[in-house]
PDB file of C-alpha atoms in Angstrom:
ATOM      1  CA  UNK N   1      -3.317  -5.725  14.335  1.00 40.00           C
ATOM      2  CA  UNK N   2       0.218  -4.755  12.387  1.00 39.00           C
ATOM      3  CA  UNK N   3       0.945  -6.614   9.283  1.00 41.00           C
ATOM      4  CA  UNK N   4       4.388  -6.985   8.145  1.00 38.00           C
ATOM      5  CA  UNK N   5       6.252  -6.721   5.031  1.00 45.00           C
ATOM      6  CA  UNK N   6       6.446 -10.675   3.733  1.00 41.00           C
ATOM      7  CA  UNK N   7       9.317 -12.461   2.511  1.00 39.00           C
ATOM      8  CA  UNK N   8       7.364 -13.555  -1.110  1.00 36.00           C
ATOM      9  CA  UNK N   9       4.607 -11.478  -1.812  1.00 35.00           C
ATOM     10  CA  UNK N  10       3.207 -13.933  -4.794  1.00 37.00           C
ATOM     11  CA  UNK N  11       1.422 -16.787  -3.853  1.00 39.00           C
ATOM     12  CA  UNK N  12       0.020 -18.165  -0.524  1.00 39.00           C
ATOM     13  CA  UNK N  13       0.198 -21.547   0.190  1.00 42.00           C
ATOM     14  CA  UNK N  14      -3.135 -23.476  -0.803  1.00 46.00           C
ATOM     15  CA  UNK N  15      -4.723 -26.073  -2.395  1.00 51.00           C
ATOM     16  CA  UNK N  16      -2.463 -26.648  -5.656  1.00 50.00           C
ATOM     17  CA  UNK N  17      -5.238 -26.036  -8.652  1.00 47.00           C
ATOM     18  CA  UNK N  18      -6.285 -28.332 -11.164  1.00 48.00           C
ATOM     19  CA  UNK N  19      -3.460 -29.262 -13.961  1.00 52.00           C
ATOM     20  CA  UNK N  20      -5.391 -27.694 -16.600  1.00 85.00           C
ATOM     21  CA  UNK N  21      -5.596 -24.318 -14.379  1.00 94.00           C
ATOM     22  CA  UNK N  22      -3.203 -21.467 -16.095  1.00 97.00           C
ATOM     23  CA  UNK N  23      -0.743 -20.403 -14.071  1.00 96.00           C
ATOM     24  CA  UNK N  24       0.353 -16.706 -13.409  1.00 96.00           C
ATOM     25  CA  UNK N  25       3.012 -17.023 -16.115  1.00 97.00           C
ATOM     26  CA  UNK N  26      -0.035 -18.182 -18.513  1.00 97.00           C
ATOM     27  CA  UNK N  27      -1.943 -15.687 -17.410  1.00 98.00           C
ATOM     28  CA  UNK N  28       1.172 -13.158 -18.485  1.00 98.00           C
ATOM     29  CA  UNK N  29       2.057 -14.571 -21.288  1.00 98.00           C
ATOM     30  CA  UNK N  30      -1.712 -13.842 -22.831  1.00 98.00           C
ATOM     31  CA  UNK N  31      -2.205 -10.347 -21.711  1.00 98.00           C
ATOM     32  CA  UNK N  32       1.309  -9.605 -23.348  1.00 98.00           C
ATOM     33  CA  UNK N  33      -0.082 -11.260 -26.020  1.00 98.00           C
ATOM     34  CA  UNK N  34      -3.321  -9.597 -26.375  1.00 98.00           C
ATOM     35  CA  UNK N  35      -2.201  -6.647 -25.666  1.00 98.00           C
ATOM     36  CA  UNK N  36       0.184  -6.426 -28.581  1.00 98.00           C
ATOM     37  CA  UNK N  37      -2.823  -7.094 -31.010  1.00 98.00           C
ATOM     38  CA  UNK N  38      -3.850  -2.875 -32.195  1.00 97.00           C
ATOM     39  CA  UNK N  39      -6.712  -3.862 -33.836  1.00 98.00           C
ATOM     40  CA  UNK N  40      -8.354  -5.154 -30.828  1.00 98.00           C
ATOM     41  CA  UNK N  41      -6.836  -2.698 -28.552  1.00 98.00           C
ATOM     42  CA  UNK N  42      -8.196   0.218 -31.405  1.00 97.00           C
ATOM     43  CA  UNK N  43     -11.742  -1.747 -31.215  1.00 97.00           C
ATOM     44  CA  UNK N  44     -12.221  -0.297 -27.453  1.00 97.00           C
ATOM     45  CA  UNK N  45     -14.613   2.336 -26.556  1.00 95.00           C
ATOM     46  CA  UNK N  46     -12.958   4.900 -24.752  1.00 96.00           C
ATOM     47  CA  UNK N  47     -14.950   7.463 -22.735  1.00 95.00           C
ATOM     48  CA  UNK N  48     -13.388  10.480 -21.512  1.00 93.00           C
ATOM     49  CA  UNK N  49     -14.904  10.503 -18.090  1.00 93.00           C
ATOM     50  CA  UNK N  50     -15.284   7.173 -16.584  1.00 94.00           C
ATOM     51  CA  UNK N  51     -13.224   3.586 -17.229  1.00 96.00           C
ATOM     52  CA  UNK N  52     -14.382   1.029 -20.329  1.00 96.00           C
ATOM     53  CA  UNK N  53     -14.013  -2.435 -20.339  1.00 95.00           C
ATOM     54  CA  UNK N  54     -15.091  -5.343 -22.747  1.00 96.00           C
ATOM     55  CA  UNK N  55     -14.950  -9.161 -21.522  1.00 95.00           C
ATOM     56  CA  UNK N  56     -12.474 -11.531 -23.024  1.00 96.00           C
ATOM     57  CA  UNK N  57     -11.855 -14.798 -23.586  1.00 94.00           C
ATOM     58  CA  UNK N  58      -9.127 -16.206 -21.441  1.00 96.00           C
ATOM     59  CA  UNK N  59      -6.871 -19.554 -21.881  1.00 96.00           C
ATOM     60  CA  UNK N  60      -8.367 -22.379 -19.873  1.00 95.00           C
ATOM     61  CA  UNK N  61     -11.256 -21.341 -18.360  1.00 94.00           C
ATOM     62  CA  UNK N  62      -9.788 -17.592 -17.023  1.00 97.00           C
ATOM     63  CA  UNK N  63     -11.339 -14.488 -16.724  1.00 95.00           C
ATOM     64  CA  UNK N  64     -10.121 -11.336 -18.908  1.00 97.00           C
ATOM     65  CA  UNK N  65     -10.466  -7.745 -19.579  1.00 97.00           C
ATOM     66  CA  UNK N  66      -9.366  -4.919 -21.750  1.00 98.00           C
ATOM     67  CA  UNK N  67      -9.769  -1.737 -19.774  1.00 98.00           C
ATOM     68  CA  UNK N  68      -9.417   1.764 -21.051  1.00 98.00           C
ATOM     69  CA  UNK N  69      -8.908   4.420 -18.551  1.00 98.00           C
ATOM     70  CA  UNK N  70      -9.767   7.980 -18.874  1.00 98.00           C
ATOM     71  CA  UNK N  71      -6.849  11.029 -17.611  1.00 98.00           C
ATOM     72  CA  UNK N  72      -6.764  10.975 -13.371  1.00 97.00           C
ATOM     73  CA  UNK N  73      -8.924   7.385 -13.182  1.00 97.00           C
ATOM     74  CA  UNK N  74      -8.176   4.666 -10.936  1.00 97.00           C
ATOM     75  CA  UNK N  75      -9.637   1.497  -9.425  1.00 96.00           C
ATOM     76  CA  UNK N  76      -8.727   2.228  -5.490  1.00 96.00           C
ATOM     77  CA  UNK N  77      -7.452  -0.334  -3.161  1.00 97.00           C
ATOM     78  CA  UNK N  78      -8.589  -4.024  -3.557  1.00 95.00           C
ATOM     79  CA  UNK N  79      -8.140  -7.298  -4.224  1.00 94.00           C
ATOM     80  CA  UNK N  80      -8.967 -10.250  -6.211  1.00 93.00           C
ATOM     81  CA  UNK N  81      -9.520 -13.039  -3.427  1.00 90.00           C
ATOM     82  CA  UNK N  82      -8.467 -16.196  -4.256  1.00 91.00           C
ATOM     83  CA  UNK N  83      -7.468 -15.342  -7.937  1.00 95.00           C
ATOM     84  CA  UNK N  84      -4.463 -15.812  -9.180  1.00 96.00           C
ATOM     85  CA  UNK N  85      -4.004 -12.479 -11.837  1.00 97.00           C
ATOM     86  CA  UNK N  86      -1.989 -10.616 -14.542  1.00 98.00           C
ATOM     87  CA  UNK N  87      -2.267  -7.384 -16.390  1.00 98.00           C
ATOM     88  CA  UNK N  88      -0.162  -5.296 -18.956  1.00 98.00           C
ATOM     89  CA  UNK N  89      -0.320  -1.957 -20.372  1.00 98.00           C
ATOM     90  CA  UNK N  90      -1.183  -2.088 -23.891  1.00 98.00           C
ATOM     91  CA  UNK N  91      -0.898   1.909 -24.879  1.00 98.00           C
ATOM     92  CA  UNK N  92      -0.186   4.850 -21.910  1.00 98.00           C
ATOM     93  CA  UNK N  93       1.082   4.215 -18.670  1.00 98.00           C
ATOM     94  CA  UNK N  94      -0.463   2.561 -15.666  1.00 98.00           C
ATOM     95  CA  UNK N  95       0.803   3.075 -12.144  1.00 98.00           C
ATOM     96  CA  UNK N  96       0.347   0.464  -9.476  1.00 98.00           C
ATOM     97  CA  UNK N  97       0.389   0.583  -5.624  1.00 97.00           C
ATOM     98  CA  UNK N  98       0.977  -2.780  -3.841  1.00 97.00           C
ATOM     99  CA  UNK N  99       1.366  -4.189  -0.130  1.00 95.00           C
ATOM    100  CA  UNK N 100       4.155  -6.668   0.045  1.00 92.00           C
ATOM    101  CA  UNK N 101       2.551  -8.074   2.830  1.00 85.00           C
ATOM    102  CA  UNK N 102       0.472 -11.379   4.210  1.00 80.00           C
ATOM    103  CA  UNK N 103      -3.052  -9.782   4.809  1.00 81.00           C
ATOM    104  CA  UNK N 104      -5.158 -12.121   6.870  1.00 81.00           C
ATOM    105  CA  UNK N 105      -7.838 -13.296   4.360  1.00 74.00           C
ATOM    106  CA  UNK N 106     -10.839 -13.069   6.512  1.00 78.00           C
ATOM    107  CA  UNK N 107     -12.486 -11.957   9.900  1.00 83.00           C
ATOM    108  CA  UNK N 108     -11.064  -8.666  10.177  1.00 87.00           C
ATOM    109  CA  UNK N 109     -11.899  -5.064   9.405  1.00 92.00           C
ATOM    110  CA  UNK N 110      -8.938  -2.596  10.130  1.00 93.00           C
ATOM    111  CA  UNK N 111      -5.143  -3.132   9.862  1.00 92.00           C
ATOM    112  CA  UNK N 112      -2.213  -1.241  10.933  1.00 93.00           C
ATOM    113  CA  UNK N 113       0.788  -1.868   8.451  1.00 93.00           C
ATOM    114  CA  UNK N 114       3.935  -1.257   9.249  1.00 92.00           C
ATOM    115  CA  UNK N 115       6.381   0.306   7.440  1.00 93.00           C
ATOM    116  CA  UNK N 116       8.465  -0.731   4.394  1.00 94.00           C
ATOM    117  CA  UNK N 117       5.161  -3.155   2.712  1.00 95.00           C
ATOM    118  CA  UNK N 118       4.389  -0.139   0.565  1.00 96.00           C
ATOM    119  CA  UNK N 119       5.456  -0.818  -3.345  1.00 97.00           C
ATOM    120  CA  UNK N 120       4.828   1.418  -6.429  1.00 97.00           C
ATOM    121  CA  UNK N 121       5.631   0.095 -10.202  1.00 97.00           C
ATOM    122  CA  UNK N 122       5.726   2.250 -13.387  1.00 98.00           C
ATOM    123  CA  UNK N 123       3.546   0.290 -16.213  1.00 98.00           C
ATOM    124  CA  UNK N 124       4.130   2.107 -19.790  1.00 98.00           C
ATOM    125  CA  UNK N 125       2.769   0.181 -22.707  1.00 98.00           C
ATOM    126  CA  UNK N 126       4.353  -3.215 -22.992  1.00 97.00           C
ATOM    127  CA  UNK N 127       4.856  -3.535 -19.150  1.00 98.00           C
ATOM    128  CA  UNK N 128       2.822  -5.599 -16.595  1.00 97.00           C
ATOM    129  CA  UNK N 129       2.718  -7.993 -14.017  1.00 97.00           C
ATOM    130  CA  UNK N 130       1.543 -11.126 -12.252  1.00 97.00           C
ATOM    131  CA  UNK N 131       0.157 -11.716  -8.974  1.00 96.00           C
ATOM    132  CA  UNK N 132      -0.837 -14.474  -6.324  1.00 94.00           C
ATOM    133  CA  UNK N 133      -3.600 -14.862  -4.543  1.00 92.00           C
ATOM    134  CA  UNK N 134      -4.910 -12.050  -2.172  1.00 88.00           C
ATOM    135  CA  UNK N 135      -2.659  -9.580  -3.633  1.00 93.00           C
ATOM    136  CA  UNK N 136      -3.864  -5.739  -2.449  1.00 95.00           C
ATOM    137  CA  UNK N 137      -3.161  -2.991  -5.260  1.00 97.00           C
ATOM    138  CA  UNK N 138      -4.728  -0.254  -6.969  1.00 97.00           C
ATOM    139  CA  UNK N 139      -3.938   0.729 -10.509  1.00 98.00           C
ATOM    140  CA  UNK N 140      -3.974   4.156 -11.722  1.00 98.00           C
ATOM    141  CA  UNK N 141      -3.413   6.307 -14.808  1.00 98.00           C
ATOM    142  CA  UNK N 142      -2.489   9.415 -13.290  1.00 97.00           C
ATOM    143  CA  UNK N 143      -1.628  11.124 -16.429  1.00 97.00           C
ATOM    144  CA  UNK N 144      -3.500  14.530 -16.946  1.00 96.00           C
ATOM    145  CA  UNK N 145      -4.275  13.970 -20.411  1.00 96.00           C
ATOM    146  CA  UNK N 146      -3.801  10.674 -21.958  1.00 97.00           C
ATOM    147  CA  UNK N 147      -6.100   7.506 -22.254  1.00 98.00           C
ATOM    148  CA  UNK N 148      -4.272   4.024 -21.403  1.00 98.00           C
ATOM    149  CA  UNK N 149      -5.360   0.575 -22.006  1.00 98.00           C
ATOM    150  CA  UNK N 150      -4.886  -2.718 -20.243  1.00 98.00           C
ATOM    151  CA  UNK N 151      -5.765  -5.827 -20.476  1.00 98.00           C
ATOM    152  CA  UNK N 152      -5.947  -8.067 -17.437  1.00 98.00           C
ATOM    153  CA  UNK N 153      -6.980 -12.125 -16.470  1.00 98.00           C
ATOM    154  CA  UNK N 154      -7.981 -13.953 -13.696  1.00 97.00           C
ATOM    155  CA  UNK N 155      -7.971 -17.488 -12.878  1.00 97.00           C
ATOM    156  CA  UNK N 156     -10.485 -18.621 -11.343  1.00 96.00           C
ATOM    157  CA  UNK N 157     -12.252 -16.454 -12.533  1.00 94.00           C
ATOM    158  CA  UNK N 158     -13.057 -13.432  -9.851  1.00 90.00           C
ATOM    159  CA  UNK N 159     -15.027 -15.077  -7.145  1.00 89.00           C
ATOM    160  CA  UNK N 160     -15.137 -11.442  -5.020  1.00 91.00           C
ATOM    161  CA  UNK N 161     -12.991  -8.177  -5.039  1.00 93.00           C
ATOM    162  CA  UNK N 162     -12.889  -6.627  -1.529  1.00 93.00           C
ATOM    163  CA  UNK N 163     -12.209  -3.006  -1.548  1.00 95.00           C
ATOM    164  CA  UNK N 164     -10.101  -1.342   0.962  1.00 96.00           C
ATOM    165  CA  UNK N 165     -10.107   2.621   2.123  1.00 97.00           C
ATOM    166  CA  UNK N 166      -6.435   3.474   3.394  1.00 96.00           C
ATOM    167  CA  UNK N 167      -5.461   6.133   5.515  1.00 96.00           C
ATOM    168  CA  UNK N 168      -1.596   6.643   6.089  1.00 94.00           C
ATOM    169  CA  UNK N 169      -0.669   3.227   7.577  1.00 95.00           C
ATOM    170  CA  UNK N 170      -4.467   1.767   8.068  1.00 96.00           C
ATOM    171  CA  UNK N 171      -6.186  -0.363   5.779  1.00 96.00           C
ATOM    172  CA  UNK N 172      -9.642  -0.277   6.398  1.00 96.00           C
ATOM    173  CA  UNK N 173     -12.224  -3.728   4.746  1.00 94.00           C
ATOM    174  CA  UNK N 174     -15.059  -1.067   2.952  1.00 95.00           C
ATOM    175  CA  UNK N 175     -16.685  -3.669   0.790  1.00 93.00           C
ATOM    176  CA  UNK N 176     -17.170  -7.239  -0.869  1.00 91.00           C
ATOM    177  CA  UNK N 177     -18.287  -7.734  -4.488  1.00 92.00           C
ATOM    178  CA  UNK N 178     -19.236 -10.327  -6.471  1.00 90.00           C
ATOM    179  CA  UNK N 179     -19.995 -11.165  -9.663  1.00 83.00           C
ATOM    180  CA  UNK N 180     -23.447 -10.058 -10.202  1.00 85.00           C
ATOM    181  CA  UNK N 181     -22.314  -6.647  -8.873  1.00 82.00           C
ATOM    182  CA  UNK N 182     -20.437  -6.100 -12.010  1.00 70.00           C
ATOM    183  CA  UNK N 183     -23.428  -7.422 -14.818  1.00 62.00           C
TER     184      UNK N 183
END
């Protein structure tokens, strides 16, 4: 199966959510938020060999993060089901890898892509994003010696994250989490 580049890589059509739901520009507007408060981005644990992360309080009902990730750390490829998302960098640099593409949501395994869905985005402190639903990424702090920190939210809050293996132009379905993978 070949998946092609898409014309709006945001949001899918579905089910509009409730009217108290945040939106992605919500969602942004709080990590920028909270990611401009030091004190709290200070308060975070960082290890020097694996990613930290403390759970916070989100508007409306979302799910959020801060992260701190260690020199050469990354998540891999995945994505945050039917989640709408946002994340900023609150001190380093991040580096994400995105499919502008339509994935299929379920029933398959493998994918060809083609070429052109391939994006990459520069994230130094200040800088983020939002996402739709299904969006495939990974995020990475490839520097070789400095710490970053993020903070990211998710509404609903993250149901699953399938993770993905890629090899030149095939995606490959690895595995599914859920929630009570992550306690």
């Amino acid at each position: 199966m070949s998946v092609s580049p898409s014309a709006s890589p945001s949001a899918s059509p579905s089910a509009s959510p409730a009217v108290s739901a945040p939106t992605q520009a919500d969602l942004l507007e709080f990590v920028r938020r909270t990611a401009a408060d030091a004190e709290l981005i200070a308060s975070l644990p960082l290890d020097p060999e694996g990613r930290t992360w403390v759970r916070l309080e989100g508007p409306r009902g979302s799910e959020a993060w801060l992260i701190g990730w260690p020199p050469g750390t990354g998540t891999g490829w995945h994505d945050h089901a039917d989640s709408v998302g946002a994340f900023v960098t609150a001190s380093g640099e991040l580096k994400e890898n995105s499919l502008a593409a339509r994935l299929p949501t379920d029933g398959w395994k493998t994918l060809e892509l083609t070429e052109g869905v391939d994006r990459e985005r520069r994230l130094p402190a200040g800088q983020g994003r939002a996402f739709g639903r299904h969006h495939v990424h990974e995020v990475l702090n490839d520097s070789p010696d400095r710490h970053a920190i993020s903070v990211h939210a998710y509404y609903p809050p993250l149901p699953q994250i399938r993770r993905y293996s890629r090899s030149g132009p095939v995606l490959r379905l690895e595995q599914v989490e859920r929630p009570e993978d992550w306690q």
